[in-house]
Amino acid sequence: MSTDGPVGTDGPVGTDGPVGTDAPIAALGADGPASTDGLGRRAARGAAATLVGQAVRVMIQLGGLVVLGRILDPKDYGILAAVTAFIGVGDLLRDFGLSSAAVQAKTLTLAQRTNLFWLNTGIGVILAVATFCSASPIASFYHNPHIAGVVRSLAVIFILDGMATQYRADMIRNLKFGRLAMVDIVAQGTGLIVGVVLGLAHYHYHALVAQQLVQAAVAVLAVVGIARWVPRLPRRHVPMRAFIGFGVNLMATQLLTYFSRNVDSLTVGHRFGPRVLGIYNRAFQLLTLPLNQLNAPALQVALPILSRLQDQPAKFAAFVVRGQLVLLNISLVLFAGLGSQARPLLPLVFGHQWSGSVPIFQILAVGGIFQAAGFSVYWIFLSKGMTRSSLRYSLTIRPIAIALIIGGSIWGVRGVASGYALGVILAWPVGLWWVGRVADAPAGQLLRSGLRSILAYATTAVVAAVVPRLLVHAAIAQAGLGIVVLVATFAAIVALWPAFRRDVQEVWATAQLLRGGRAAVEASLEPRGRAAQAGASGRHRRN
């Protein structure tokens, strides 16, 4: 289903639709050294277009959350969230990893592209029929007859997304990031308009269903119109084994991640009903929205550089450490601010009917911090081409995360959120240990740098949450004073902690360097790179 729906999916390959945002980067690296400079400039332009597109999409999503959140009841969101969590796995099966396989292939013939189109479309049709027939069992699972109609309506999206998959893959393969961003913006905006109009007309959860259907339909019409390509009939005796083999491994990892990231919604919906799920889902959306929008452009920028630095371990290590530092600090600023001021701000922005989301979001935000830190682990797996090792890591950590969520449901919806957060927290150090063993990655540097940032911002958030509540009572006054306390506490920690101050200075310096382009970023890695090289050599000798 669309990743812009009520349940955010933050699988390892991306969140911007059927094609993972990491796929085009791998395709860039596959073109060889001769074209590196030109591809670097095109990648930079693509990253800029993606950033702009992501910013617009964030504004549309936030606007939709605020407007529809005031029009609709949490139960309406809970009904759609229940369905999306249950059948959303079909979207991974529908893609089957073939979009990323097409983008990353060094060569792709017209016959292969045609066959891939029909494979994705055929899988979409099969899934649509299977989903339509499973409507009653899904409704029985949630003990809610209204869910059956929603399942049957959303089944159509499998066909629409299946048709669009290879069109999107072709746009990414040809680095048409700006056009793809425009497609997503128009589709998402149109869907939101339809949802708001129907919501105002008191269509309740049907407004959210229509929003999803319109968004998928507009997206497929747009990509077909831009591509102006009509697939021919499928052809036999065309080499397809490599595409399918790649897709199977990728899909397996995505499925594990999906289940571990959505079993919470399934559990809440089954045990506590659609209204509680709607409240939980609002908190989960506030968590995944910034994470998804930060991860996608970060992948666009990081992976082409890492692909060039594989044979330069010092620079590779330096870039990974710096990349985690930058992305984690940006994420921590957001979560420290939102988490500390959630109690006064969320009811003001979304309405008092969503007050129950506040403690849930604060718990999930703790996990979100470590989830942002874990992005660097995936960068290492992907840039090193270690997809099989990544799958083994997922087979190890994801079942634990699922067990923690299900076990946490004994203590209610907050227990579910705590189980989710704990699973994400455990995944980061285990992932660092894993890549440190199999890829000689700078695991120790990543751990120390990450913990330093987390401790500094956690202290800031706690102080900013507690002090305003002790001094003032009005929600607006608490939020205003909280922001002041947040800034003051952060400034004090920067002044008193030299190591953290150097981290903040490095984040600021990196932001300035990005204006100078890819070459400036690589040149800046030299000093830290020598230290990283020494650390890497030491680890090698110890092993």
Coordinates of C-alpha atoms in Angstrom, one line a residue:
M1 CA 0.0 0.0 0.0
S2 CA 1.0 3.6 -0.2
T3 CA 3.6 4.5 2.4
D4 CA 1.9 7.8 2.9
G5 CA -1.0 6.1 4.5
P6 CA -1.8 5.9 8.2
V7 CA 0.7 3.2 9.0
G8 CA 4.3 4.3 8.1
T9 CA 6.6 1.7 6.6
D10 CA 10.2 2.3 7.2
G11 CA 11.7 -0.8 5.7
P12 CA 15.4 -0.9 4.9
V13 CA 15.2 0.0 1.3
G14 CA 13.2 3.2 1.4
T15 CA 9.9 4.8 1.9
D16 CA 9.1 6.7 -1.2
G17 CA 6.9 4.3 -3.0
P18 CA 7.4 1.0 -4.8
V19 CA 11.1 1.6 -5.6
G20 CA 13.5 2.0 -2.6
T21 CA 15.4 5.3 -2.5
D22 CA 18.6 3.4 -2.3
A23 CA 18.2 1.6 -5.6
P24 CA 19.2 4.5 -8.0
I25 CA 22.3 5.1 -6.0
A26 CA 23.5 1.6 -6.6
A27 CA 22.9 2.1 -10.3
L28 CA 25.1 5.2 -10.2
G29 CA 27.9 3.2 -8.7
A30 CA 27.6 0.6 -11.3
D31 CA 28.5 2.7 -14.2
G32 CA 32.2 2.6 -13.4
P33 CA 34.9 5.1 -12.6
A34 CA 35.0 6.7 -16.0
S35 CA 31.6 8.3 -15.5
T36 CA 32.0 9.0 -11.8
D37 CA 32.4 12.8 -11.9
G38 CA 29.4 13.3 -14.2
L39 CA 27.3 10.9 -12.2
G40 CA 28.3 12.7 -9.1
R41 CA 27.0 16.0 -10.4
R42 CA 23.7 14.3 -11.5
A43 CA 23.5 12.5 -8.1
A44 CA 23.9 15.9 -6.3
R45 CA 21.2 17.5 -8.5
G46 CA 19.0 14.4 -7.8
A47 CA 19.6 14.7 -4.1
A48 CA 18.6 18.4 -4.2
A49 CA 15.4 17.6 -6.1
T50 CA 14.7 14.8 -3.6
L51 CA 15.2 17.1 -0.7
V52 CA 12.9 19.7 -2.1
G53 CA 10.3 17.0 -2.9
Q54 CA 10.6 15.5 0.5
A55 CA 10.1 18.9 2.2
V56 CA 6.9 19.6 0.2
R57 CA 5.6 16.1 1.0
V58 CA 6.3 16.6 4.7
M59 CA 4.2 19.8 4.6
I60 CA 1.4 18.0 2.8
Q61 CA 1.5 15.1 5.2
L62 CA 1.6 17.3 8.3
G63 CA -1.2 19.4 6.8
G64 CA -3.2 16.3 6.2
L65 CA -2.6 15.1 9.8
V66 CA -3.8 18.3 11.3
V67 CA -6.8 19.0 9.0
L68 CA -8.1 15.4 8.8
G69 CA -7.3 14.8 12.5
R70 CA -9.7 17.6 13.4
I71 CA -12.4 16.4 11.0
L72 CA -12.3 12.7 11.7
D73 CA -12.5 10.5 14.8
P74 CA -9.5 8.4 16.0
K75 CA -11.7 5.4 15.3
D76 CA -11.7 6.3 11.6
Y77 CA -7.9 6.3 11.5
G78 CA -7.9 3.1 13.5
I79 CA -10.0 1.2 10.9
L80 CA -7.7 2.2 8.0
A81 CA -4.6 1.6 10.1
A82 CA -5.8 -1.9 11.0
V83 CA -6.3 -2.8 7.3
T84 CA -3.1 -1.3 6.1
A85 CA -1.1 -3.1 8.8
F86 CA -2.6 -6.4 7.8
I87 CA -2.4 -6.3 4.0
G88 CA 0.5 -3.9 3.7
V89 CA 2.8 -6.9 3.5
G90 CA 1.2 -7.5 0.1
D91 CA 2.9 -4.4 -1.2
L92 CA 6.3 -6.0 -0.6
L93 CA 5.2 -9.2 -2.4
R94 CA 3.8 -7.1 -5.2
D95 CA 7.1 -5.4 -5.8
F96 CA 9.1 -8.6 -5.2
G97 CA 12.3 -6.6 -5.2
L98 CA 12.1 -6.3 -9.0
S99 CA 12.0 -2.5 -9.0
S100 CA 15.4 -2.3 -7.2
A101 CA 16.7 -5.1 -9.4
A102 CA 15.8 -3.2 -12.5
V103 CA 17.4 0.0 -11.3
Q104 CA 20.6 -1.6 -10.1
A105 CA 21.1 -3.7 -13.3
K106 CA 24.1 -2.6 -15.4
T107 CA 22.1 -3.4 -18.5
L108 CA 18.4 -3.6 -19.0
T109 CA 16.9 -4.6 -22.4
L110 CA 13.4 -3.5 -23.5
A111 CA 12.3 -7.1 -23.5
Q112 CA 13.5 -7.5 -19.9
R113 CA 11.7 -4.3 -18.9
T114 CA 8.5 -5.5 -20.5
N115 CA 8.7 -8.8 -18.7
L116 CA 9.3 -7.1 -15.4
F117 CA 6.3 -4.9 -16.0
W118 CA 4.1 -7.9 -16.6
L119 CA 5.5 -9.7 -13.6
N120 CA 4.8 -6.8 -11.2
T121 CA 1.3 -6.3 -12.8
G122 CA 0.5 -10.0 -12.6
I123 CA 1.6 -10.3 -9.0
G124 CA -0.5 -7.2 -8.3
V125 CA -3.6 -8.8 -9.8
I126 CA -3.1 -12.0 -7.9
L127 CA -2.6 -10.1 -4.6
A128 CA -5.7 -8.0 -5.3
V129 CA -7.9 -11.1 -5.8
A130 CA -6.4 -12.7 -2.7
T131 CA -6.9 -9.6 -0.6
F132 CA -10.5 -9.2 -1.8
C133 CA -11.2 -12.8 -0.8
S134 CA -9.6 -12.4 2.6
A135 CA -11.8 -9.4 3.6
S136 CA -14.1 -11.4 5.8
P137 CA -11.3 -13.2 7.8
I138 CA -9.5 -9.9 8.3
A139 CA -12.6 -8.3 9.6
S140 CA -13.1 -11.3 11.9
F141 CA -9.6 -10.9 13.2
Y142 CA -10.3 -7.4 14.3
H143 CA -13.9 -8.1 15.4
N144 CA -15.2 -5.3 13.2
P145 CA -17.5 -5.9 10.1
H146 CA -16.7 -2.4 8.7
I147 CA -13.2 -3.5 7.9
A148 CA -14.3 -6.0 5.2
G149 CA -15.4 -3.2 2.9
V150 CA -12.2 -1.3 3.4
V151 CA -10.1 -4.3 2.6
R152 CA -12.0 -4.9 -0.7
S153 CA -11.7 -1.3 -1.7
L154 CA -8.0 -1.1 -1.0
A155 CA -7.3 -4.3 -2.9
V156 CA -7.5 -2.3 -6.1
I157 CA -4.3 -0.4 -5.1
F158 CA -2.2 -3.6 -5.7
I159 CA -3.1 -3.5 -9.4
L160 CA -2.4 0.2 -9.7
D161 CA 0.9 0.0 -7.9
G162 CA 1.9 -3.1 -9.8
M163 CA 1.4 -1.2 -13.1
A164 CA 3.4 1.8 -11.9
T165 CA 6.4 -0.2 -10.4
Q166 CA 8.6 -0.4 -13.6
Y167 CA 7.6 3.0 -14.8
R168 CA 8.9 4.4 -11.5
A169 CA 12.0 2.2 -11.7
D170 CA 12.8 3.5 -15.2
M171 CA 12.5 7.1 -14.0
I172 CA 14.9 6.4 -11.2
R173 CA 17.3 4.5 -13.4
N174 CA 17.5 7.5 -15.7
L175 CA 17.9 9.9 -12.7
K176 CA 14.6 11.7 -13.3
F177 CA 14.3 12.5 -9.6
G178 CA 12.7 15.9 -10.1
R179 CA 9.9 14.4 -12.2
L180 CA 9.4 11.6 -9.8
A181 CA 9.2 14.0 -6.9
M182 CA 6.6 16.0 -8.8
V183 CA 4.5 12.9 -9.4
D184 CA 4.5 12.1 -5.7
I185 CA 3.6 15.6 -4.7
V186 CA 0.7 15.9 -7.1
A187 CA -0.6 12.4 -6.2
Q188 CA -0.4 13.0 -2.5
G189 CA -1.9 16.5 -2.8
T190 CA -4.8 15.3 -4.9
G191 CA -5.5 12.5 -2.5
L192 CA -5.5 14.8 0.4
I193 CA -7.9 17.2 -1.2
V194 CA -10.3 14.4 -1.9
G195 CA -10.0 13.1 1.6
V196 CA -10.6 16.5 3.2
V197 CA -13.7 17.1 1.0
L198 CA -15.2 13.7 1.8
G199 CA -14.3 14.2 5.5
L200 CA -16.1 17.5 5.6
A201 CA -19.1 15.7 4.0
H202 CA -19.1 13.3 6.9
Y203 CA -18.0 10.2 5.0
H204 CA -15.8 9.2 8.1
Y205 CA -13.2 6.5 7.3
H206 CA -14.4 6.3 3.7
A207 CA -12.6 9.6 3.2
L208 CA -9.3 8.0 4.1
V209 CA -10.0 5.1 1.8
A210 CA -10.8 7.4 -1.1
Q211 CA -7.6 9.4 -0.3
Q212 CA -5.5 6.2 -0.8
L213 CA -7.3 5.2 -4.0
V214 CA -7.0 8.6 -5.6
Q215 CA -3.4 8.9 -4.7
A216 CA -2.5 5.6 -6.3
A217 CA -4.6 6.3 -9.4
V218 CA -3.1 9.7 -10.0
A219 CA 0.4 8.3 -9.5
V220 CA 0.1 5.6 -12.1
L221 CA -1.5 8.0 -14.6
A222 CA 1.3 10.5 -14.1
V223 CA 4.2 8.1 -14.5
V224 CA 2.6 6.5 -17.6
G225 CA 2.1 10.0 -19.1
I226 CA 5.7 11.0 -18.4
A227 CA 7.2 7.8 -19.7
R228 CA 5.1 7.5 -22.9
W229 CA 6.0 3.8 -23.0
V230 CA 3.5 1.1 -23.8
P231 CA 4.7 -2.4 -22.8
R232 CA 4.5 -5.1 -25.4
L233 CA 3.4 -8.7 -24.8
P234 CA 5.8 -10.7 -22.5
R235 CA 8.5 -12.6 -24.2
R236 CA 10.0 -16.0 -23.5
H237 CA 13.7 -16.9 -23.6
V238 CA 14.7 -13.6 -22.1
P239 CA 17.3 -13.9 -19.2
M240 CA 15.4 -13.0 -16.0
R241 CA 17.0 -15.2 -13.4
A242 CA 19.3 -12.5 -12.1
F243 CA 16.5 -10.1 -11.5
I244 CA 14.3 -12.7 -9.7
G245 CA 17.3 -13.9 -7.5
F246 CA 18.1 -10.4 -6.5
G247 CA 14.5 -9.6 -5.7
V248 CA 14.0 -12.7 -3.5
N249 CA 16.9 -11.8 -1.2
L250 CA 15.8 -8.2 -1.0
M251 CA 12.2 -9.1 -0.4
A252 CA 13.0 -11.5 2.4
T253 CA 14.8 -8.8 4.3
Q254 CA 12.0 -6.3 3.7
L255 CA 9.4 -8.8 4.9
L256 CA 11.2 -9.3 8.2
T257 CA 11.6 -5.6 8.7
Y258 CA 8.0 -5.0 7.8
F259 CA 6.6 -7.5 10.3
S260 CA 8.8 -6.2 13.1
R261 CA 7.7 -2.6 12.3
N262 CA 4.0 -3.4 11.9
V263 CA 3.2 -6.1 14.4
D264 CA 2.5 -3.4 16.9
S265 CA -0.4 -2.1 14.9
L266 CA -1.7 -5.6 14.4
T267 CA -1.5 -6.3 18.1
V268 CA -3.1 -3.1 19.2
G269 CA -5.9 -3.4 16.6
H270 CA -6.7 -7.0 17.6
R271 CA -6.6 -6.6 21.3
F272 CA -7.8 -3.0 22.0
G273 CA -10.0 -2.0 19.0
P274 CA -9.9 0.6 16.2
R275 CA -10.2 3.7 18.4
V276 CA -7.2 2.8 20.5
L277 CA -5.3 1.8 17.3
G278 CA -6.2 5.2 15.8
I279 CA -4.6 7.0 18.8
Y280 CA -1.6 4.7 18.7
N281 CA -1.2 5.2 15.0
R282 CA -1.2 9.0 15.3
A283 CA 1.8 8.7 17.6
F284 CA 3.4 6.2 15.2
Q285 CA 2.9 8.6 12.3
L286 CA 4.6 11.4 14.2
L287 CA 7.5 9.1 14.7
T288 CA 7.9 7.8 11.2
L289 CA 7.2 11.0 9.3
P290 CA 10.5 12.7 10.2
L291 CA 12.5 9.4 10.1
N292 CA 11.3 8.5 6.6
Q293 CA 11.8 12.0 5.2
L294 CA 15.3 12.2 6.6
N295 CA 16.4 8.7 5.6
A296 CA 15.5 8.9 1.9
P297 CA 17.6 12.0 1.0
A298 CA 20.4 10.8 3.3
L299 CA 20.6 7.6 1.3
Q300 CA 20.7 9.6 -1.9
V301 CA 23.7 11.5 -0.7
A302 CA 25.6 8.9 1.2
L303 CA 25.6 5.8 -1.0
P304 CA 27.2 7.2 -4.2
I305 CA 30.1 8.5 -2.0
L306 CA 30.4 5.3 0.0
S307 CA 30.5 3.3 -3.3
R308 CA 33.6 5.3 -4.3
L309 CA 35.3 5.0 -1.0
Q310 CA 35.1 1.2 -0.6
D311 CA 38.8 0.8 -1.4
Q312 CA 39.8 3.7 0.9
P313 CA 38.9 2.3 4.4
A314 CA 40.0 5.4 6.2
K315 CA 37.8 7.7 4.2
F316 CA 35.0 5.2 4.2
A317 CA 35.0 4.9 8.0
A318 CA 35.2 8.7 8.4
F319 CA 32.2 9.3 6.1
V320 CA 30.1 6.7 7.9
V321 CA 30.9 8.2 11.3
R322 CA 30.2 11.7 10.1
G323 CA 27.1 10.6 8.3
Q324 CA 25.7 9.0 11.4
L325 CA 26.7 12.1 13.5
V326 CA 24.8 14.5 11.1
L327 CA 21.7 12.4 10.6
L328 CA 21.5 11.5 14.3
N329 CA 21.8 15.1 15.5
I330 CA 19.1 16.3 13.1
S331 CA 16.8 13.5 14.3
L332 CA 17.6 14.2 17.9
V333 CA 16.8 17.9 17.5
L334 CA 13.4 16.9 16.2
F335 CA 12.6 14.2 18.8
A336 CA 14.0 16.2 21.7
G337 CA 11.8 19.2 20.8
L338 CA 8.6 17.1 19.9
G339 CA 9.1 14.7 22.8
S340 CA 9.6 17.3 25.5
Q341 CA 6.7 19.5 24.3
A342 CA 4.3 16.8 23.2
R343 CA 2.0 17.2 26.2
P344 CA 1.1 20.8 25.5
L345 CA 1.5 20.8 21.7
L346 CA -0.3 17.7 20.4
P347 CA -3.7 18.6 21.9
L348 CA -3.3 22.2 20.7
V349 CA -2.4 21.1 17.1
F350 CA -4.6 18.0 16.5
G351 CA -7.3 18.5 19.1
H352 CA -8.0 17.1 22.6
Q353 CA -9.4 13.9 21.2
W354 CA -5.7 12.9 20.4
S355 CA -4.4 13.6 23.9
G356 CA -3.9 9.8 24.4
S357 CA -1.2 9.8 21.8
V358 CA 1.1 12.0 23.9
P359 CA 2.6 9.3 26.2
I360 CA 2.7 6.8 23.4
F361 CA 4.6 9.2 21.2
Q362 CA 7.1 10.0 23.9
I363 CA 7.9 6.3 24.4
L364 CA 8.2 5.7 20.6
A365 CA 10.4 8.7 20.3
V366 CA 13.0 7.0 22.4
G367 CA 13.1 4.2 20.0
G368 CA 13.1 6.6 17.1
I369 CA 16.4 8.0 18.3
F370 CA 18.1 4.6 18.0
Q371 CA 16.3 3.9 14.8
A372 CA 18.0 7.0 13.3
A373 CA 21.3 5.9 14.7
G374 CA 20.8 2.5 13.0
F375 CA 20.6 4.0 9.5
S376 CA 24.4 3.9 9.3
V377 CA 24.4 0.1 9.8
Y378 CA 22.2 -0.3 6.7
W379 CA 24.5 2.1 4.7
I380 CA 27.4 -0.3 5.5
F381 CA 25.5 -3.4 4.5
L382 CA 24.3 -1.9 1.3
S383 CA 27.5 -0.1 0.1
K384 CA 29.5 -3.2 0.7
G385 CA 27.0 -5.4 -1.2
M386 CA 26.5 -7.6 1.8
T387 CA 22.8 -8.3 1.3
R388 CA 23.0 -11.9 2.5
S389 CA 24.7 -10.9 5.7
S390 CA 22.0 -8.2 6.1
L391 CA 19.4 -10.9 5.8
R392 CA 21.1 -13.1 8.5
Y393 CA 21.2 -10.0 10.8
S394 CA 17.5 -9.5 10.2
L395 CA 16.7 -13.1 10.9
T396 CA 18.5 -12.7 14.2
I397 CA 17.2 -9.4 15.5
R398 CA 13.7 -9.1 14.0
P399 CA 12.1 -12.1 15.8
I400 CA 13.3 -10.6 19.1
A401 CA 11.7 -7.3 18.2
I402 CA 8.4 -9.0 17.4
A403 CA 8.4 -11.0 20.6
L404 CA 9.0 -7.8 22.7
I405 CA 6.0 -6.0 21.1
I406 CA 3.7 -9.0 21.5
G407 CA 4.9 -9.5 25.1
G408 CA 4.5 -5.8 25.9
S409 CA 0.8 -5.9 25.0
I410 CA 0.2 -7.6 28.4
W411 CA 0.7 -4.1 29.8
G412 CA -1.6 -2.4 27.3
V413 CA -0.9 0.0 24.5
R414 CA 1.9 1.7 26.3
G415 CA 3.5 -1.8 26.8
V416 CA 3.3 -2.3 23.0
A417 CA 5.0 1.0 22.4
S418 CA 7.7 0.1 25.0
G419 CA 8.3 -3.2 23.3
Y420 CA 8.7 -1.5 20.0
A421 CA 11.1 1.0 21.4
L422 CA 13.1 -1.6 23.2
G423 CA 13.4 -3.7 20.0
V424 CA 14.8 -0.8 18.0
I425 CA 17.2 0.1 20.9
L426 CA 18.6 -3.4 20.9
A427 CA 18.9 -3.5 17.1
W428 CA 21.5 -0.6 17.0
P429 CA 24.3 -2.0 19.1
V430 CA 23.7 -5.5 17.8
G431 CA 23.9 -4.1 14.2
L432 CA 27.1 -2.3 15.0
W433 CA 28.7 -5.4 16.5
W434 CA 27.6 -7.3 13.4
V435 CA 29.0 -5.0 10.8
G436 CA 32.1 -4.5 12.9
R437 CA 32.7 -8.3 12.5
V438 CA 31.8 -8.9 8.9
A439 CA 32.8 -5.6 7.3
D440 CA 35.5 -4.2 9.5
A441 CA 33.4 -1.1 10.0
P442 CA 34.2 1.6 12.7
A443 CA 31.7 0.1 15.1
G444 CA 33.4 1.5 18.2
Q445 CA 33.5 5.1 16.8
L446 CA 29.9 4.9 15.8
L447 CA 28.9 3.6 19.2
R448 CA 30.8 6.3 21.2
S449 CA 29.7 9.1 18.9
G450 CA 26.1 8.0 18.9
L451 CA 25.9 7.5 22.7
R452 CA 27.4 11.0 23.3
S453 CA 24.8 12.7 21.2
I454 CA 21.9 10.6 22.6
L455 CA 23.0 11.4 26.2
A456 CA 23.3 15.2 25.5
Y457 CA 19.9 15.5 23.8
A458 CA 18.1 13.2 26.3
T459 CA 19.3 15.5 29.1
T460 CA 18.1 18.5 27.2
A461 CA 14.7 16.9 26.5
V462 CA 14.1 15.9 30.1
V463 CA 14.9 19.3 31.5
A464 CA 12.7 21.0 28.9
A465 CA 9.8 18.7 29.7
V466 CA 10.0 19.0 33.5
V467 CA 10.8 22.7 34.2
P468 CA 7.9 24.4 32.3
R469 CA 5.4 22.1 34.0
L470 CA 6.7 23.2 37.4
L471 CA 6.5 26.9 36.6
V472 CA 3.4 27.5 34.4
H473 CA 0.0 25.7 33.8
A474 CA -1.3 27.0 30.5
A475 CA -0.5 24.8 27.5
I476 CA 0.7 27.6 25.3
A477 CA 2.9 29.0 28.1
Q478 CA 4.3 25.6 28.8
A479 CA 5.2 25.1 25.1
G480 CA 6.8 28.6 24.8
L481 CA 8.8 28.2 28.0
G482 CA 9.7 24.7 27.0
I483 CA 11.4 25.9 23.8
V484 CA 13.3 28.5 25.7
V485 CA 14.5 26.0 28.3
L486 CA 15.4 23.5 25.5
V487 CA 17.6 26.0 23.7
A488 CA 19.2 27.2 27.0
T489 CA 19.9 23.6 28.2
F490 CA 21.4 22.6 24.9
A491 CA 23.7 25.7 24.9
A492 CA 24.8 24.9 28.4
I493 CA 25.7 21.3 27.5
V494 CA 27.6 22.5 24.4
A495 CA 29.6 24.9 26.5
L496 CA 30.4 22.4 29.3
W497 CA 31.1 19.3 27.3
P498 CA 34.1 19.7 24.9
A499 CA 33.6 16.4 23.1
F500 CA 30.0 17.1 22.3
R501 CA 30.9 20.7 21.4
R502 CA 33.3 19.2 18.7
D503 CA 30.5 17.0 17.5
V504 CA 28.1 20.0 17.0
Q505 CA 30.9 22.0 15.3
E506 CA 31.4 19.1 12.9
V507 CA 27.7 18.9 12.1
W508 CA 27.7 22.6 11.3
A509 CA 30.9 22.3 9.2
T510 CA 29.4 19.4 7.3
A511 CA 26.3 21.5 6.5
Q512 CA 28.6 24.2 5.1
L513 CA 30.7 21.6 3.1
L514 CA 27.6 20.2 1.4
R515 CA 27.3 23.5 -0.4
G516 CA 30.7 22.8 -1.9
G517 CA 29.5 19.6 -3.4
R518 CA 30.8 16.1 -3.4
A519 CA 34.5 16.8 -3.8
A520 CA 34.5 19.2 -0.8
V521 CA 32.9 16.5 1.4
E522 CA 35.4 13.9 0.4
A523 CA 38.4 16.3 0.9
S524 CA 37.1 17.1 4.4
L525 CA 37.5 13.4 5.4
E526 CA 41.3 13.3 5.4
P527 CA 42.2 14.2 9.1
R528 CA 39.6 12.0 10.7
G529 CA 40.2 9.4 8.0
R530 CA 43.8 8.8 9.3
A531 CA 42.5 8.2 12.8
A532 CA 39.9 5.8 11.4
Q533 CA 42.5 4.0 9.4
A534 CA 44.6 3.5 12.6
G535 CA 41.6 2.1 14.4
A536 CA 40.7 -0.2 11.5
S537 CA 44.3 -1.5 11.4
G538 CA 44.2 -2.1 15.1
R539 CA 41.0 -4.1 14.9
H540 CA 42.4 -6.1 12.1
R541 CA 45.5 -7.0 14.1
R542 CA 43.3 -8.0 17.1
N543 CA 41.2 -10.3 15.0

